[in-house]
Coordinates of C-alpha atoms in Angstrom, one line a residue:
M1 CA -19.4 17.8 20.2
T2 CA -20.0 13.4 19.7
D3 CA -22.6 11.4 22.0
L4 CA -19.4 9.9 23.2
D5 CA -17.8 13.1 25.2
T6 CA -21.1 13.8 26.9
A7 CA -22.7 10.1 27.5
A8 CA -21.0 9.7 30.6
I9 CA -20.8 12.3 32.0
T10 CA -24.7 13.1 31.2
A11 CA -25.8 9.4 32.5
P12 CA -27.7 8.8 35.9
L13 CA -25.9 8.2 39.2
T14 CA -28.1 6.3 41.8
L15 CA -26.3 6.1 45.0
P16 CA -26.5 3.3 48.1
S17 CA -29.2 5.0 49.8
G18 CA -31.8 4.6 47.0
Q19 CA -31.3 8.5 46.2
T20 CA -30.3 9.1 41.9
L21 CA -28.5 12.0 41.0
A22 CA -29.7 13.2 37.0
N23 CA -26.0 13.9 36.5
R24 CA -22.3 13.2 36.5
L25 CA -21.3 16.9 37.7
M26 CA -20.9 17.9 41.3
K27 CA -21.1 22.3 41.9
S28 CA -18.4 21.1 45.2
A29 CA -18.1 23.4 48.7
L30 CA -16.7 26.8 48.3
S31 CA -17.1 29.0 51.2
E32 CA -19.3 31.4 50.8
G33 CA -18.8 33.7 53.8
L34 CA -22.3 35.1 52.6
A35 CA -23.7 34.1 56.3
D36 CA -25.6 37.3 58.1
G37 CA -24.5 38.2 61.8
D38 CA -26.5 35.1 63.3
G39 CA -25.0 32.3 61.6
S40 CA -27.9 32.0 58.9
P41 CA -28.2 31.6 55.9
D42 CA -29.9 35.1 54.0
D43 CA -31.2 36.9 50.8
R44 CA -27.8 36.2 48.8
L45 CA -27.3 32.6 49.8
V46 CA -31.0 32.0 48.7
R47 CA -29.5 34.2 44.8
L48 CA -26.7 32.6 44.6
Y49 CA -27.7 29.0 45.3
S50 CA -30.2 29.8 42.8
R51 CA -28.1 30.5 40.3
W52 CA -26.2 27.0 40.9
A53 CA -29.8 25.8 40.6
D54 CA -30.3 26.7 36.8
G55 CA -26.8 25.5 36.0
G56 CA -28.0 21.6 34.4
F57 CA -25.2 20.1 38.3
G58 CA -26.5 16.5 39.2
L59 CA -25.3 17.5 42.6
V60 CA -24.7 20.8 44.6
V61 CA -22.5 21.0 47.6
T62 CA -23.0 23.8 50.0
G63 CA -19.7 25.6 51.5
N64 CA -18.8 24.6 54.8
V65 CA -21.5 25.1 57.2
M66 CA -20.2 25.6 61.0
V67 CA -21.4 22.5 64.0
D68 CA -20.1 25.0 66.4
R69 CA -20.5 29.1 66.7
R70 CA -17.5 29.6 69.1
Q71 CA -15.4 27.8 66.4
L72 CA -15.7 29.0 63.0
G73 CA -13.3 29.0 60.2
E74 CA -13.8 32.1 58.5
P75 CA -16.2 35.6 58.3
G76 CA -19.9 34.8 57.4
N77 CA -19.6 31.0 57.7
V78 CA -23.1 29.7 57.9
V79 CA -23.8 27.6 61.6
I80 CA -26.5 24.9 62.4
E81 CA -26.2 24.1 65.8
D82 CA -30.4 23.9 66.0
E83 CA -34.1 24.1 63.9
S84 CA -34.1 27.9 65.3
H85 CA -33.2 29.3 62.1
L86 CA -35.1 26.0 60.2
A87 CA -36.8 28.4 57.4
E88 CA -34.0 30.0 57.1
F89 CA -32.2 26.8 55.6
A90 CA -35.2 25.7 54.0
R91 CA -35.5 29.0 51.8
W92 CA -31.9 28.7 51.2
A93 CA -32.6 24.1 50.1
D94 CA -36.0 25.2 48.6
A95 CA -33.8 27.9 46.1
A96 CA -31.1 25.3 45.9
K97 CA -33.2 22.3 44.2
R98 CA -35.5 24.6 41.8
G99 CA -33.9 23.2 39.3
G100 CA -33.5 19.4 39.9
S101 CA -30.3 19.2 41.1
R102 CA -30.3 18.1 44.3
V103 CA -28.8 19.3 47.4
W104 CA -26.2 18.1 50.1
M105 CA -24.6 20.0 53.5
Q106 CA -21.4 20.4 53.7
V107 CA -20.9 20.2 57.8
N108 CA -17.4 21.9 59.6
H109 CA -15.8 21.6 62.8
P110 CA -12.7 24.1 62.1
G111 CA -10.8 22.6 65.3
R112 CA -7.4 24.2 65.2
Q113 CA -7.6 26.0 62.2
A114 CA -10.5 28.4 63.4
N115 CA -10.2 31.5 62.6
P116 CA -8.3 33.5 65.7
L117 CA -9.7 37.2 64.0
L118 CA -13.0 36.1 64.7
G119 CA -13.0 36.4 68.7
A120 CA -12.8 33.1 69.7
S121 CA -11.1 32.7 73.1
Y122 CA -9.8 28.9 72.2
T123 CA -9.1 26.4 69.6
V124 CA -9.5 22.8 69.9
A125 CA -7.9 20.4 68.6
P126 CA -7.7 16.0 69.3
S127 CA -4.0 17.0 70.9
A128 CA -2.6 20.2 71.9
I129 CA -0.1 21.0 69.1
G130 CA -0.4 23.6 66.9
M131 CA -0.2 24.6 64.2
N132 CA 3.4 25.3 62.4
L133 CA 2.0 28.9 60.9
P134 CA 2.3 32.6 62.8
G135 CA -0.7 33.6 64.5
I136 CA -2.5 30.8 64.4
P137 CA -3.2 29.8 68.8
T138 CA -2.3 26.5 70.2
P139 CA -5.5 24.3 70.4
R140 CA -6.5 22.5 73.6
A141 CA -7.0 19.3 73.7
L142 CA -10.7 17.9 72.9
T143 CA -12.0 15.9 76.5
G144 CA -13.3 12.4 75.8
D145 CA -16.6 14.0 76.8
E146 CA -16.8 17.0 74.1
I147 CA -15.9 14.4 71.2
V148 CA -18.7 13.2 71.9
D149 CA -20.6 16.0 72.2
L150 CA -18.9 16.6 68.8
I151 CA -20.0 14.2 66.9
E152 CA -23.9 14.3 68.6
R153 CA -23.4 17.9 66.8
F154 CA -22.7 17.1 63.2
A155 CA -25.9 14.5 63.6
T156 CA -28.3 16.7 65.1
A157 CA -26.6 19.0 62.2
A158 CA -28.0 16.7 59.8
R159 CA -30.9 16.4 61.8
V160 CA -32.2 19.8 60.7
A161 CA -30.6 20.3 57.3
E162 CA -33.0 17.4 56.7
T163 CA -36.1 18.6 58.2
A164 CA -35.5 22.0 56.1
G165 CA -35.6 20.0 53.0
F166 CA -31.8 18.8 51.8
D167 CA -31.5 16.0 50.4
G168 CA -27.9 14.4 51.7
V169 CA -25.5 16.1 53.9
Q170 CA -21.3 15.8 53.7
I171 CA -19.4 15.3 56.0
H172 CA -15.6 17.7 55.6
G173 CA -12.7 15.4 56.7
A174 CA -10.1 17.1 54.3
H175 CA -8.5 20.2 54.2
G176 CA -7.1 20.1 58.2
Y177 CA -10.3 20.8 59.9
L178 CA -10.9 18.6 62.6
V179 CA -11.8 15.3 61.2
S180 CA -9.5 15.8 59.6
Q181 CA -6.7 16.8 62.4
F182 CA -8.1 13.5 63.7
L183 CA -6.9 11.2 61.0
S184 CA -3.4 12.6 60.7
P185 CA -0.5 11.6 62.9
L186 CA 1.0 15.4 63.2
S187 CA -2.3 16.4 64.5
N188 CA -3.6 13.3 66.4
Q189 CA -1.3 12.0 69.3
R190 CA -3.7 11.0 71.8
T191 CA -3.2 7.6 73.6
D192 CA -6.1 6.3 74.5
E193 CA -9.4 5.0 71.6
W194 CA -9.5 8.0 69.6
G195 CA -5.5 8.2 68.5
G196 CA -2.9 5.9 68.4
S197 CA -3.9 3.2 65.2
V198 CA -5.3 4.5 62.1
K199 CA -8.4 2.6 62.5
N200 CA -8.3 4.8 66.3
R201 CA -7.8 7.6 64.8
A202 CA -10.7 7.1 61.9
R203 CA -13.0 6.2 65.1
F204 CA -14.3 10.3 65.3
L205 CA -14.8 10.1 61.7
L206 CA -16.2 6.5 62.3
E207 CA -19.2 8.0 65.0
I208 CA -20.2 11.2 63.4
I209 CA -21.2 8.6 59.8
R210 CA -23.0 6.4 62.4
A211 CA -24.5 9.2 64.5
I212 CA -26.1 10.8 61.2
R213 CA -27.2 7.3 59.9
S214 CA -29.0 6.2 63.2
D215 CA -30.9 10.7 63.1
V216 CA -32.3 10.2 59.7
R217 CA -34.2 8.5 57.0
P218 CA -32.0 5.5 54.6
D219 CA -32.2 7.9 51.5
F220 CA -30.9 10.5 52.7
G221 CA -27.8 10.5 51.2
V222 CA -24.3 10.9 53.4
G223 CA -21.1 11.5 52.1
V224 CA -17.3 12.2 53.4
K225 CA -14.9 15.1 51.6
L226 CA -11.9 13.0 52.1
N227 CA -8.3 13.9 52.0
S228 CA -5.9 11.4 49.7
A229 CA -3.0 12.6 52.1
D230 CA -2.0 15.8 53.8
F231 CA 1.2 16.8 51.9
Q232 CA 2.9 17.3 55.6
R233 CA 6.5 14.9 56.8
G234 CA 5.1 12.4 58.9
G235 CA 1.4 13.3 58.3
F236 CA -1.8 11.5 56.7
T237 CA -0.4 9.5 54.0
E238 CA -2.3 8.1 51.5
D239 CA -1.5 4.3 52.7
D240 CA -3.2 6.1 56.1
S241 CA -6.1 7.6 53.0
R242 CA -6.3 3.9 51.5
A243 CA -7.0 2.2 55.3
V244 CA -9.8 5.0 56.2
I245 CA -11.6 4.3 53.0
T246 CA -11.9 1.0 53.6
L247 CA -13.0 1.9 56.6
I248 CA -15.7 3.7 56.0
T249 CA -17.2 1.6 52.7
N250 CA -18.4 -0.7 55.8
E251 CA -20.7 2.2 56.9
Q252 CA -23.5 3.1 55.0
I253 CA -22.6 6.2 52.3
D254 CA -22.7 7.4 49.8
L255 CA -20.6 8.9 48.4
I256 CA -16.5 9.5 48.5
E257 CA -14.9 12.4 47.3
I258 CA -11.1 13.0 46.7
S259 CA -9.2 15.6 47.6
G260 CA -5.5 16.7 49.5
G261 CA -3.8 19.2 51.5
S262 CA -4.7 21.6 54.5
Y263 CA -4.4 25.2 54.8
E264 CA -0.2 23.9 56.0
S265 CA 0.5 22.6 52.5
P266 CA -2.1 23.6 50.6
A267 CA -2.4 21.3 47.5
M268 CA -6.6 21.4 47.0
M269 CA -6.0 25.4 45.6
G270 CA -3.4 23.4 42.7
R271 CA -0.5 20.9 43.6
P272 CA 3.0 22.5 42.8
V273 CA 4.2 19.9 41.2
Q274 CA 2.4 17.3 38.6
S275 CA 3.3 14.9 36.2
D276 CA 3.1 14.8 32.8
Q277 CA -0.3 12.4 33.3
T278 CA -1.7 15.1 35.9
R279 CA -1.4 17.6 33.4
A280 CA -2.8 15.0 30.3
R281 CA -5.8 14.5 32.5
E282 CA -6.0 18.0 34.0
A283 CA -7.4 16.7 38.0
Y284 CA -5.3 17.2 40.5
F285 CA -6.2 13.9 42.7
L286 CA -7.0 11.6 39.7
E287 CA -4.3 9.7 39.8
Y288 CA -4.3 8.0 43.8
A289 CA -8.4 8.0 42.5
D290 CA -7.0 5.6 40.2
T291 CA -5.5 3.3 43.0
V292 CA -9.0 3.0 45.7
R293 CA -11.3 2.0 43.2
E294 CA -11.5 -1.3 43.9
L295 CA -11.1 -0.3 47.7
A296 CA -14.4 1.6 47.1
G297 CA -16.6 -1.1 46.1
D298 CA -19.6 0.7 45.2
I299 CA -19.3 3.3 47.2
P300 CA -19.2 6.3 44.1
L301 CA -16.6 8.8 44.4
A302 CA -16.5 11.4 43.1
V303 CA -12.6 14.3 42.2
T304 CA -12.5 17.9 42.6
G305 CA -10.2 20.0 41.4
G306 CA -8.7 20.9 38.2
F307 CA -11.3 20.1 35.5
R308 CA -11.8 22.3 32.7
S309 CA -12.7 21.1 29.3
R310 CA -15.8 18.1 28.7
E311 CA -13.3 15.5 27.4
A312 CA -11.3 15.2 30.8
M313 CA -14.9 15.4 32.1
A314 CA -15.7 12.3 30.5
D315 CA -12.5 10.4 29.9
A316 CA -12.3 10.4 34.0
V317 CA -16.3 8.6 34.1
D318 CA -15.5 6.7 31.1
G319 CA -12.7 5.3 31.9
G320 CA -13.9 4.2 35.0
H321 CA -11.8 6.8 36.8
C322 CA -14.2 8.1 39.2
D323 CA -18.5 8.1 38.9
L324 CA -18.7 11.9 39.7
V325 CA -16.3 15.7 38.2
G326 CA -16.3 18.4 41.1
L327 CA -16.1 21.5 39.7
G328 CA -15.5 24.2 42.2
R329 CA -13.8 28.1 40.7
P330 CA -15.6 27.5 37.5
T331 CA -18.5 27.6 38.9
T332 CA -17.5 31.3 40.4
I333 CA -17.9 33.2 36.8
T334 CA -20.2 30.2 34.9
P335 CA -23.3 28.6 37.6
D336 CA -24.4 27.2 34.8
A337 CA -21.0 25.5 33.8
A338 CA -22.7 22.2 34.0
R339 CA -25.9 23.5 31.9
R340 CA -23.5 24.3 29.7
I341 CA -20.9 21.6 29.1
I342 CA -23.6 18.7 28.6
D343 CA -25.5 21.1 25.9
G344 CA -22.0 21.5 24.2
I345 CA -22.2 25.2 24.4
A346 CA -18.5 25.3 26.5
D347 CA -15.7 22.9 25.5
V348 CA -13.9 24.2 28.0
L349 CA -15.0 26.7 31.0
P350 CA -13.4 29.1 30.9
S351 CA -11.3 30.2 34.4
R352 CA -8.8 33.0 36.0
T353 CA -5.8 33.0 37.7
V354 CA -5.0 36.7 39.7
Q355 CA -1.8 38.5 39.1
L356 CA -0.4 41.6 39.8
P357 CA 0.6 43.4 36.3
L358 CA 3.9 43.5 36.8
P359 CA 7.2 43.0 34.4
S360 CA 8.5 39.6 34.0
S361 CA 12.2 41.4 35.5
V362 CA 10.4 41.9 38.0
R363 CA 8.1 39.4 39.4
T364 CA 11.0 37.5 39.4
A365 CA 13.2 39.6 41.0
A366 CA 10.5 40.9 43.3
S367 CA 8.6 36.9 45.6
Q368 CA 6.6 38.6 47.7
A369 CA 4.7 39.2 44.4
K370 CA 3.2 36.0 44.9
T371 CA 1.8 36.3 48.0
I372 CA -0.3 39.3 47.2
E373 CA -1.2 37.2 44.3
G374 CA -2.2 34.5 46.2
A375 CA -4.7 36.6 48.3
L376 CA -6.1 38.7 45.8
D377 CA -7.0 35.4 43.8
L378 CA -8.7 33.8 46.5
Q379 CA -10.7 37.2 47.4
W380 CA -11.4 37.6 43.1
H381 CA -13.3 34.5 43.7
A382 CA -14.8 35.2 47.0
D383 CA -16.1 38.7 44.9
Q384 CA -17.9 36.7 42.3
L385 CA -20.0 34.6 44.8
R386 CA -20.4 38.3 46.4
R387 CA -21.9 39.8 43.1
M388 CA -24.3 36.5 42.2
G389 CA -24.9 37.1 46.5
D390 CA -26.1 40.5 45.4
G391 CA -28.3 40.4 42.7
N392 CA -25.2 40.8 39.8
E393 CA -23.7 39.1 37.3
P394 CA -20.0 37.5 37.5
D395 CA -17.5 39.9 36.2
P396 CA -14.5 37.5 34.9
Q397 CA -12.5 41.0 34.0
R398 CA -13.2 42.3 37.5
A399 CA -10.5 44.7 37.9
I400 CA -7.7 43.3 40.6
W401 CA -8.6 47.1 42.1
R402 CA -12.1 46.4 42.2
T403 CA -11.5 42.8 44.6
A404 CA -9.4 45.1 47.6
V405 CA -12.2 47.6 47.1
G406 CA -15.0 45.2 47.5
A407 CA -14.0 43.6 50.3
V408 CA -14.2 46.6 52.3
R409 CA -17.9 47.5 50.8
H410 CA -19.0 44.0 52.1
N411 CA -17.5 44.5 55.6
G412 CA -20.0 47.1 56.3
L413 CA -17.7 50.0 56.1
D414 CA -20.9 52.0 55.5
A415 CA -21.2 53.1 59.5
F416 CA -17.9 54.6 59.0
R417 CA -18.9 56.6 56.5
S418 CA -17.7 60.6 56.9
R419 CA -21.3 62.7 58.0
R420 CA -21.9 65.6 56.0
G421 CA -23.3 68.7 57.3
G422 CA -22.0 70.9 60.2
A423 CA -18.4 72.1 61.3
A424 CA -16.5 69.5 62.7
S425 CA -13.6 69.9 65.0
A426 CA -10.1 68.4 63.6
D427 CA -10.0 65.6 66.5
A428 CA -13.9 64.7 65.8
K429 CA -12.3 64.6 62.1
A430 CA -9.0 62.3 63.2
L431 CA -11.1 60.2 65.1
R432 CA -13.3 59.2 62.3
K433 CA -10.5 58.9 59.4
F434 CA -8.5 56.5 63.0
R435 CA -12.1 54.5 62.6
F436 CA -12.4 54.7 59.7
E437 CA -9.1 53.3 58.7
R438 CA -8.4 50.9 61.4
A439 CA -12.1 49.1 60.4
V440 CA -10.2 48.9 56.8
G441 CA -6.5 47.4 58.4
R442 CA -9.4 44.8 60.9
R443 CA -11.9 44.2 58.2
L444 CA -9.9 43.8 55.0
M445 CA -6.2 43.7 55.5
N446 CA -5.4 41.8 58.7
P447 CA -8.1 38.7 57.7
T448 CA -6.2 38.6 54.2
V449 CA -2.9 38.6 55.8
A450 CA -4.0 35.8 57.8
F451 CA -5.7 33.7 55.2
A452 CA -2.8 34.2 53.5
Q453 CA 0.0 33.0 55.6
R454 CA -2.7 30.0 56.5
L455 CA -2.3 29.5 53.0
G456 CA 1.0 29.1 53.2
F457 CA 2.1 33.0 51.7
G458 CA 4.5 34.5 54.1
G459 CA 7.2 37.5 54.2
R460 CA 7.6 41.1 54.9
L461 CA 4.4 42.3 53.8
A462 CA 2.7 39.6 56.1
T463 CA 3.9 38.1 58.9
H464 CA 3.3 38.5 62.8
L465 CA 3.9 40.2 65.9
E466 CA 3.2 39.2 69.5
T467 CA 2.9 41.1 72.1
T468 CA 1.1 41.3 75.9
G469 CA -1.9 42.5 76.3
R470 CA -1.4 45.0 78.4
K471 CA -5.2 44.8 80.4
S472 CA -5.4 41.3 79.8
G473 CA -1.9 40.3 80.5
E474 CA -2.3 38.0 77.5
T475 CA -0.4 36.7 74.2
R476 CA -1.9 39.3 71.7
V477 CA -0.9 38.0 68.0
V478 CA -1.1 40.4 64.9
P479 CA -0.7 40.3 61.3
V480 CA 1.9 43.1 60.2
S481 CA 4.2 44.4 57.9
A482 CA 8.0 44.0 58.6
V483 CA 11.2 44.5 57.0
F484 CA 14.8 42.5 58.8
D485 CA 18.0 43.3 58.9
D486 CA 21.0 41.4 60.8
E487 CA 19.7 43.3 64.4
G488 CA 16.6 43.6 64.4
A489 CA 13.7 44.2 62.2
W490 CA 10.9 48.0 61.5
V491 CA 7.8 48.0 62.2
I492 CA 4.9 50.5 61.5
S493 CA 1.9 51.4 63.8
Q494 CA -0.3 52.9 61.2
H495 CA -2.0 54.6 63.9
G496 CA 0.7 55.4 66.3
T497 CA 0.2 54.8 70.0
R498 CA -3.7 54.4 69.3
S499 CA -3.2 51.4 68.1
G500 CA -3.6 48.6 70.5
W501 CA -0.3 47.1 69.8
A502 CA 1.5 49.9 70.3
L503 CA -0.1 50.5 73.3
N504 CA 0.6 46.9 74.1
V505 CA 4.5 47.7 73.4
L506 CA 4.2 51.1 75.5
A507 CA 3.4 48.6 78.2
D508 CA 5.7 45.8 78.2
P509 CA 8.6 46.6 74.8
S510 CA 9.0 42.6 74.9
V511 CA 8.0 40.8 71.9
R512 CA 7.9 37.9 68.9
I513 CA 7.8 38.1 65.3
R514 CA 7.8 35.7 62.5
Q515 CA 10.8 36.2 60.6
G516 CA 10.6 32.6 57.7
D517 CA 9.7 30.2 60.1
E518 CA 11.4 31.1 63.0
W519 CA 9.6 33.1 66.0
R520 CA 12.4 35.8 67.0
T521 CA 12.2 37.4 70.9
G522 CA 13.4 40.5 70.9
T523 CA 12.6 44.2 72.6
A524 CA 10.6 47.6 71.2
T525 CA 10.8 50.8 70.8
V526 CA 8.9 53.3 69.1
V527 CA 10.8 56.2 67.2
H528 CA 8.9 59.0 66.5
D529 CA 11.4 60.5 64.8
D530 CA 11.7 58.0 62.0
D531 CA 11.1 59.7 58.6
V532 CA 8.0 56.9 58.8
R533 CA 7.1 58.4 54.5
A534 CA 10.4 56.6 53.9
R535 CA 10.4 53.7 56.1
A536 CA 7.1 52.5 54.1
R537 CA 9.2 53.0 51.1
T538 CA 11.8 50.3 52.4
F539 CA 8.9 47.5 53.0
A540 CA 8.8 47.8 49.3
P541 CA 9.3 43.7 47.4
H542 CA 11.3 45.6 45.0
P543 CA 13.0 48.8 44.6
A544 CA 10.2 49.5 41.6
L545 CA 7.5 49.3 43.8
A546 CA 8.2 51.5 46.4
G547 CA 5.7 54.9 45.2
V548 CA 3.0 52.3 45.5
T549 CA 3.8 50.6 48.9
A550 CA 4.3 53.9 50.6
A551 CA 1.1 55.1 48.7
T552 CA -0.8 51.7 50.3
F553 CA 0.4 52.4 53.5
Q554 CA -0.3 56.0 53.5
A555 CA -4.1 54.8 52.4
M556 CA -4.4 52.9 55.7
E557 CA -3.1 54.6 58.1
S558 CA -4.3 57.9 60.4
D559 CA -1.0 58.7 62.5
P560 CA 1.8 55.7 61.6
V561 CA 4.9 55.8 64.0
S562 CA 7.5 53.4 63.3
V563 CA 8.8 50.8 65.4
R564 CA 12.0 49.1 65.9
I565 CA 12.6 45.6 67.4
V566 CA 15.8 45.2 68.5
F567 CA 16.6 41.3 68.9
D568 CA 17.7 39.3 71.7
R569 CA 20.8 36.9 71.3
D570 CA 18.8 33.6 70.8
I571 CA 16.8 32.9 67.9
D572 CA 13.4 31.5 70.0

């Protein structure tokens, strides 16, 4: 290691507000999912951020904190609406700052990306335009008064964060969440002052910045996370992004973090196509950052995504391509990543990409393996955060099967553990088994499938079925596995006619099921005399995986029954 290797990244950075960061390495936002049942930060977040506090970062940015508890993006989101949990937020801030890092809270609203499995009766967005993903409901367009209320919610969150001891906030304007939805012409087709031109589409973000600035002290940090583009045809382009950067540099902000993509086109998970220059420089969005360097003026730029080596980090800062290097996933297994890079302990940060142990021939033929791997990779990194939140060390060698088991353990299945002692009737045992398996499905399998779909993965092991609620009469969408043929599809109800959607089918057999990019309408029939075990083997993405697939289904079942869906003639 040479002085030149570290000089650029160890230099302090003074922000426009006067706040100074000790160095140029930033722990970027990672969704922790570790709030308590009331959306408040608890001991797990305190322990996790105590680890990052010792990590040597100039700036630590929290995972997204939601400004409206009625609309959550992921299970376990922290929520900040008022000062009702001020003491808990203060403990969180204090733990994160104790090593000398500045700590900012990322504030966010999911908009139409609100998780439908978390109980929200509706979602909202700039316009009533749904996402091109199965199982995600079409949002309701926000009214003018609701938009004003949301702006005030962001300002309130910043004010409470300041009172709790945070050094700043970052407005999440990327990855397809609400601010990003306002910026994109695909999701914002309003004709009032909040839509139309780039300037009008940026008005929501600009008013949030102004509202926050008017409520906090001058040296409180205010940053924006912004997409370079959303990588969708007709959507938010790099030219749009440059226009927005020009607009926000006229506001009192301290930092612009460059990212890209959305759940419909998840570039933030790694660009599928990269130039030779991008691969050499490691960072996904560094080339775009070069094009906005002059537009940003005195506003520092941060780039997150892909950085692993000290050389690439130093070159990015020393070359003036960015002012801060953001580190995300590497910090889940190396919480002291910045200190290791700066002190020369590591030249390259370790990283892990989860892959199933399949022969190459099977991997090539079984395209659905990537679906499973994508979901497991997300869960594997989340497991590392939970481990540190529980007071344990990260486990870079953590086995894939432990990832699934850990997800169940951390979703409260102790409530369904079999009771010891005493004789229980067969019916009582069956009921306990059903409750246990239903909880596994709801708390592990359904969220995993839904999240995989939201990230663009799809196929027979991850699709959605739409039925009509037998009591409410409202549309109900559930994640399912399906095997398609020319005439229709087979689906297995893992809990037989105890399952809510199976009962819906018995009451009204008219259904819709997602096949690729199309919703197909059809008629569903419960086939009691079908061999469910043999049917489960046909769901395997490759014949070599038939036994594993059947065993997995069996582990999640109580009284399974096959359901046959016969398609209507027309495609919906």
